[in-house]
Coordinates of C-alpha atoms in Angstrom, one line a residue:
X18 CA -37.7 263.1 51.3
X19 CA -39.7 260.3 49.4
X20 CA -38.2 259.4 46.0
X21 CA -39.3 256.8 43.3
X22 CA -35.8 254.4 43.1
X23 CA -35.3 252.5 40.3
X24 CA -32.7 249.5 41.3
X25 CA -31.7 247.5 38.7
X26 CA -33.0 246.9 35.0
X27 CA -35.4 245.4 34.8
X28 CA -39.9 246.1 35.4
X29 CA -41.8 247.4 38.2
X30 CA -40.1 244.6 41.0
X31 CA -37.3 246.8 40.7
X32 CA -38.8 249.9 41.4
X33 CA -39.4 251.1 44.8
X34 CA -40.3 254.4 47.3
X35 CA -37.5 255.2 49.0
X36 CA -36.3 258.0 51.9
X37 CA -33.2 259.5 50.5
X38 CA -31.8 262.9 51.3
X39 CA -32.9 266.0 49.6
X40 CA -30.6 267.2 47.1
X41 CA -29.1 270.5 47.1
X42 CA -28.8 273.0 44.0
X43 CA -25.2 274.3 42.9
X44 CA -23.9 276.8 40.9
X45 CA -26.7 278.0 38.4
X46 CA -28.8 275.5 39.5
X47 CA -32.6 275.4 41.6
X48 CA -33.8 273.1 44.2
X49 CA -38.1 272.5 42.7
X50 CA -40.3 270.7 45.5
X51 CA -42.6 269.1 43.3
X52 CA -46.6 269.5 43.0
X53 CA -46.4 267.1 39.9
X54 CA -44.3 265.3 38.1
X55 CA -44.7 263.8 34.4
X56 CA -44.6 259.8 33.0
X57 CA -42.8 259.7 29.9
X58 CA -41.7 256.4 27.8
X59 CA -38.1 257.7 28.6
X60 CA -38.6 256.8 31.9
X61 CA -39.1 253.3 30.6
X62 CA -36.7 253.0 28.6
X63 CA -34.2 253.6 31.5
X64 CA -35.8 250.7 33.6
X65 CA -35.5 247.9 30.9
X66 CA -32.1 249.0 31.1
X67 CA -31.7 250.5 27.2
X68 CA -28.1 251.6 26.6
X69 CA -27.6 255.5 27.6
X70 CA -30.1 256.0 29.4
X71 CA -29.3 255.0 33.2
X72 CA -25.5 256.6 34.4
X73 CA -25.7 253.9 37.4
X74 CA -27.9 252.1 39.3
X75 CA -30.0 252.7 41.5
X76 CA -31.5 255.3 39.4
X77 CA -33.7 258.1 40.2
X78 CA -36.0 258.6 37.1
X79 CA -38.1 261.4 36.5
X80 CA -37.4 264.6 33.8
X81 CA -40.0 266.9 34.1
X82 CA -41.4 268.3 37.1
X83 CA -43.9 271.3 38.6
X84 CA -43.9 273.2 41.5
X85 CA -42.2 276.0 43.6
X86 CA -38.6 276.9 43.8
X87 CA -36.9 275.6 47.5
X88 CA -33.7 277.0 47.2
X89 CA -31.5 279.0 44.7
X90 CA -27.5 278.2 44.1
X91 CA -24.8 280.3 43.3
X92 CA -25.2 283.0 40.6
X93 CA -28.7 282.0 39.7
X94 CA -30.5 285.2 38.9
X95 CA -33.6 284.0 37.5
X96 CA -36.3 282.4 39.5
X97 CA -36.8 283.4 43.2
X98 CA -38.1 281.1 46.4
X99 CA -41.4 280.1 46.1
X100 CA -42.2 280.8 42.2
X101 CA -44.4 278.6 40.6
X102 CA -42.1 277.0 38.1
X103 CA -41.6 273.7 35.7
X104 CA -38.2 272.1 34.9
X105 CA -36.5 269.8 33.1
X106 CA -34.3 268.3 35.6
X107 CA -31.4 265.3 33.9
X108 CA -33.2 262.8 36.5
X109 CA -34.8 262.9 40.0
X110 CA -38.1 264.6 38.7
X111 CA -40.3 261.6 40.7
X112 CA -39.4 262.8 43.8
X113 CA -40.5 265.8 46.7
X114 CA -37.5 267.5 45.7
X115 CA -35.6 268.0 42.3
X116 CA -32.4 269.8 41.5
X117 CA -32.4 271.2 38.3
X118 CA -30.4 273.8 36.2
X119 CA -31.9 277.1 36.2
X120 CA -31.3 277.8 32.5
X121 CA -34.2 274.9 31.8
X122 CA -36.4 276.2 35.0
X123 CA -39.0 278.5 33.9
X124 CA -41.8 280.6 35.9
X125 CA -45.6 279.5 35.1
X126 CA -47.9 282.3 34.0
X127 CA -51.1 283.1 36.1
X128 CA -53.8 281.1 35.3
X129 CA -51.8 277.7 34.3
X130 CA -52.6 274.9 37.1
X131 CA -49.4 272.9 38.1
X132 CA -51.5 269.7 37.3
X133 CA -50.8 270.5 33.3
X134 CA -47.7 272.3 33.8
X135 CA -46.3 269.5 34.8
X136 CA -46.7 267.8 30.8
X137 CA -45.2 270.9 29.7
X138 CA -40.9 270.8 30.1
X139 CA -40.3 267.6 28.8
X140 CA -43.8 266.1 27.2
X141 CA -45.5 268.9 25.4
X142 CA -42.2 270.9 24.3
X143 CA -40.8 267.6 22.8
X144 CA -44.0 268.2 20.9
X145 CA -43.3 271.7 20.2
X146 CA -39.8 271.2 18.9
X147 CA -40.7 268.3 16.8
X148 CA -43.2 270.0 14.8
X149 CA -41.4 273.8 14.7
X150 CA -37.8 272.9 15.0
X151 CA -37.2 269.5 13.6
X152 CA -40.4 269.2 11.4
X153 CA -40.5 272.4 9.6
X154 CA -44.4 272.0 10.4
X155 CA -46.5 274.6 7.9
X156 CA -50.2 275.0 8.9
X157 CA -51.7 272.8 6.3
X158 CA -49.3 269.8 6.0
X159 CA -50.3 266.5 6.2
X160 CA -49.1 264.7 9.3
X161 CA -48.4 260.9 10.3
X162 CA -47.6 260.4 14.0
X163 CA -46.2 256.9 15.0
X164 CA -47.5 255.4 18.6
X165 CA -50.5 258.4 18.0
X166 CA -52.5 257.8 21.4
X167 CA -49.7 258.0 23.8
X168 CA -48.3 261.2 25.4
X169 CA -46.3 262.7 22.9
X170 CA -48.5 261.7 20.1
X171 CA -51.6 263.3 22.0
X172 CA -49.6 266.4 22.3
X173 CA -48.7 266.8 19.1
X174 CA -52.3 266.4 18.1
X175 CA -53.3 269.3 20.4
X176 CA -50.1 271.5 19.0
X177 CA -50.9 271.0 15.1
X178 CA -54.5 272.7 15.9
X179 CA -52.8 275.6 18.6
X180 CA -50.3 276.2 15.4
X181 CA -52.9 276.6 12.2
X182 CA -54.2 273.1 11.7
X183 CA -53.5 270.4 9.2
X184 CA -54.6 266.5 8.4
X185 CA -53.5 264.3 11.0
X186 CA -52.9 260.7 10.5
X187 CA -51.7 258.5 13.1
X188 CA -50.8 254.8 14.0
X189 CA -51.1 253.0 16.7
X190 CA -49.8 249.3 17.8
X191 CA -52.9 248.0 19.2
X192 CA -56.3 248.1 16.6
X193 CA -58.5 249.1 20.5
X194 CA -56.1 252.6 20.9
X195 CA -57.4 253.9 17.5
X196 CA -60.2 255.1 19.4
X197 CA -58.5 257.1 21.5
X198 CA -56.4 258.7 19.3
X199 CA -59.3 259.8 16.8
X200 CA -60.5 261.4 19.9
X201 CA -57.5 263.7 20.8
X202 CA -58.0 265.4 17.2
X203 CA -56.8 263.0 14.7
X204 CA -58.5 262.3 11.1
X205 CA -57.5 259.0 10.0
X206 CA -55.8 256.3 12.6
X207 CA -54.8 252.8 11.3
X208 CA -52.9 249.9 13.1
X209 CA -49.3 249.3 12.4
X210 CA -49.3 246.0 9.5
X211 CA -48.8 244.5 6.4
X212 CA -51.5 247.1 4.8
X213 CA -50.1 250.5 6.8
X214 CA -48.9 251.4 3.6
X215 CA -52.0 251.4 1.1
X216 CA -54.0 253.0 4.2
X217 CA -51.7 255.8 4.8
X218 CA -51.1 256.1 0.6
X219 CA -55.2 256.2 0.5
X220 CA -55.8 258.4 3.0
X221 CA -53.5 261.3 1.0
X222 CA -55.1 260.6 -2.5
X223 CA -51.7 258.6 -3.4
X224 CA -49.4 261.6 -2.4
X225 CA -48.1 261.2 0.8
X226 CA -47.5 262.8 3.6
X227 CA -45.5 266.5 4.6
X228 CA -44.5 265.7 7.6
X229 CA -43.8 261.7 9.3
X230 CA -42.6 262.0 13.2
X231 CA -41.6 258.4 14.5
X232 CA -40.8 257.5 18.0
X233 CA -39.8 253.7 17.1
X234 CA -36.0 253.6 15.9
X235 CA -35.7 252.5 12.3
X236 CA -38.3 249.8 13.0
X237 CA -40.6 251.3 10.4
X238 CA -38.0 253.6 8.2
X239 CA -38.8 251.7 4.8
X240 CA -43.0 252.5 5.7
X241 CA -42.0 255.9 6.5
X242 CA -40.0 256.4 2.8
X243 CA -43.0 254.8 1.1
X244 CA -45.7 257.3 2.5
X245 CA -43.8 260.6 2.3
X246 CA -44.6 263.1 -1.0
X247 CA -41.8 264.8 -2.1
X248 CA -40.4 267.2 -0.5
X249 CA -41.2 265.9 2.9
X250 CA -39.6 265.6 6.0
X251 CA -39.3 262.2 8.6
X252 CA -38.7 262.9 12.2
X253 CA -36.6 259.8 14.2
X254 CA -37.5 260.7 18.1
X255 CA -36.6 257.8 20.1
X256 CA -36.6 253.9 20.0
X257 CA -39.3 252.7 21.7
X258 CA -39.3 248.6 20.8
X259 CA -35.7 248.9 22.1
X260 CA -34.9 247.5 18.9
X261 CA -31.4 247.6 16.9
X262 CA -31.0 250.5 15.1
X263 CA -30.5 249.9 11.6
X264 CA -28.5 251.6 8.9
X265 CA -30.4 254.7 7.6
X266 CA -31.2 253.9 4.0
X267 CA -28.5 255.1 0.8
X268 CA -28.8 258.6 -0.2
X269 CA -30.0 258.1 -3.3
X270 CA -33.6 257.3 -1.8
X271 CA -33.2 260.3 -0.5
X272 CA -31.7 262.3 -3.0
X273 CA -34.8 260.8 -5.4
X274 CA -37.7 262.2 -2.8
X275 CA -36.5 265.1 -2.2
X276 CA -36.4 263.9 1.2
X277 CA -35.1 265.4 4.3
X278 CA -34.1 263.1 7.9
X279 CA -34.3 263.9 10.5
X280 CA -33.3 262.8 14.6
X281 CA -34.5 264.7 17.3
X282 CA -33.3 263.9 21.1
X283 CA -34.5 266.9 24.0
X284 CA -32.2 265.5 26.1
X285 CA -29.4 266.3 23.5
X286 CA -31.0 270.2 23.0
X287 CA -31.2 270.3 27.2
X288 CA -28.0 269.8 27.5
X289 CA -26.2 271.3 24.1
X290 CA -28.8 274.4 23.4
X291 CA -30.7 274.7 26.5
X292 CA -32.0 278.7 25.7
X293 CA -34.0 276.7 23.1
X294 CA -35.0 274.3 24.9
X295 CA -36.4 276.9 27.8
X296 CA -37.8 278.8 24.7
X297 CA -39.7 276.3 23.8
X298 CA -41.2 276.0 27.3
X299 CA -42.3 279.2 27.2
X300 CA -44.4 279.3 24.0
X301 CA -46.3 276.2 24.9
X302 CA -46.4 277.4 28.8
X303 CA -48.1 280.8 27.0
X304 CA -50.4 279.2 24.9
X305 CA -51.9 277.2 27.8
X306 CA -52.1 280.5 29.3
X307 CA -53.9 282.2 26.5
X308 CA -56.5 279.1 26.0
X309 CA -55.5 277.9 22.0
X310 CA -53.8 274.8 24.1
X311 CA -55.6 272.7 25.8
X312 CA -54.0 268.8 27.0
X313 CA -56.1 266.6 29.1
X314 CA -53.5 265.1 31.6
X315 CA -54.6 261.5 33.3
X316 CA -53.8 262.0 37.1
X317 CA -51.9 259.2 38.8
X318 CA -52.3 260.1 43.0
X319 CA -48.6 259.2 44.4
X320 CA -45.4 258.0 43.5
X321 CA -46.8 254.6 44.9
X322 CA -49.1 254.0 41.8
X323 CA -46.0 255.3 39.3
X324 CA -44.4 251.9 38.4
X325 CA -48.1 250.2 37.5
X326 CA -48.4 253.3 35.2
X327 CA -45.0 252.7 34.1
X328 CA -46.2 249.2 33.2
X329 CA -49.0 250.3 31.3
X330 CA -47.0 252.0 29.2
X331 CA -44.2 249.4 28.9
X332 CA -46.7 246.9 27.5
X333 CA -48.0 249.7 24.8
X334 CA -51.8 249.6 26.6
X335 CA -51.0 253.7 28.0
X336 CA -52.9 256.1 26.6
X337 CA -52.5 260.0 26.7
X338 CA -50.2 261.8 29.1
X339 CA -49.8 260.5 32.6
X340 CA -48.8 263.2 35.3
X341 CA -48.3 262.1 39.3
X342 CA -49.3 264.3 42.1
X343 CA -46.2 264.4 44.5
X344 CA -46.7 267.4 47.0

């Protein structure tokens, strides 16, 4: 089978189609031959070689996938050959063939096209879980999204209006993405700079924001204390400048808001709580199903074209959710 190979760290020279053999499912696990298969900046991450993310090289990159179900292993009760499915396979997902567990394999309801499924296991519930799980999100609150026109961003623009509504504010590294992130639903977007923090303080009337998710290490932690009212809650996702991680500031800052911090990994739910995890799946899966979510997925057409897109979004110029069609 055809597989997207990822070498050594490094950028797209290191990325390659290869012919490897098609893996095989074990105990409680499913074999998924891929439709499509979803970009995410984790996959990034893993080629510029960020620590933790990349068990060996060569790598096979790739955690979230849609399609039918090839084969079944041992004691999998669940999914049969042929559903329609999505997983959330550790690796591999950018590939004909996945293996994944089936406790993090779910079936897709009529009337939900593999082409968005496949933003769903990994993209859209990251979404889900930030906002429900991690965020405490109330219809109402006040929002402020780091990196706002990318994937994740995107989606959780699309979730906040599927789950009541509230004021969205987002930031963006690049002044031209603004655009593009008013357009997904935001209300205010601003580029990340010396004046983030009167923008975002003026934008809320001097109070702040509920809820602050950020995707970017503790690059902007001290912005993120400045804009959040009392009572409010800040969301660490990922590190996306591949950054140091910083100390996380004295209680007493936090002690003095009323504030709550927050970190968030899916791969650490995956693997320690899976059932919420597949849970989570499901609720977004049914919403799409039902019509109060909607995500506009940009189509690349074959694992060929992934490590341009993978550029794209290494250099910060991606915008909204990226999802290759494989099979």
């Amino acid at each position: 089978m055809r597989a997207l190979v990822m070498t050594a760290p490094g950028g797209s020279e290191n990325s390659e189609i290869r012919e490897i053999a098609e893996p095989r499912p074990g105990a409680g696990q499913v074999s998924v031959a891929v439709a499509y298969a979803g970009l995410n900046f984790v996959d990034v991450m893993a080629r510029r070689g960020d620590a933790g993310y990349v068990p060996a090289w060569p790598y096979l990159p790739g955690k979230e996938v849609a399609g039918t179900v090839r084969a079944i292993g041992e004691g999998v009760a669940g999914p049969a050959v042929g559903d329609r499915v999505v997983a959330a396979p550790v690796g591999g997902g950018l590939a004909e063939v996945v293996v994944a567990e089936a406790a993090l394999t779910v079936p897709v309801p009529p009337g939900v096209g593999l082409r968005q499924a496949g933003a769903v296991p990994l993209g859209l519930t990251t979404a889900m879980l930030l906002l429900t799980d991690a965020g405490r999100f109330t219809a109402g609150d006040t929002v402020l999204v780091h990196s706002a026109s990318g994937g994740i961003g995107t989606a959780i623009a699309r979730l906040v209006s599927a789950l009541g509504g509230g004021r969205l504010i987002g930031t963006v590294g690049r002044p031209e993405k603004a655009e593009e992130a008013l357009k997904a639903g935001y209300d205010a977007v601003f580029p990340r700079g010396e004046a983030l923090r009167e923008a975002v303080l003026g934008a809320t009337d001097g109070r702040g924001v509920d809820l602050l998710l950020d995707p970017l290490g503790t690059e902007a932690l001290g912005l993120d204390l400045d804009v959040t009212a009392p009572g409010g809650r800040i969301v660490l996702f990922g590190n996306a400048g591949g950054g140091t991680i910083d100390a996380l500031p004295p209680a007493g800052r936090l002690l003095a808001g009323n504030l709550t911090l927050t970190g968030f990994s899916h791969r650490g739910l995956a693997a320690g709580a899976p059932a919420k995890v597949a849970r989570a799946i499901r609720r977004v899966l049914d919403l799409l199903a039902d019509g109060r979510l909607d995500l506009p997925v940009t189509e690349i057409p074959g694992l060929a074209e992934v490590p341009a897109a993978h550029d794209l979004m290494a250099e910060g110029a991606g915008v909204g959710k990226y999802v290759v069609r494989v099979g």
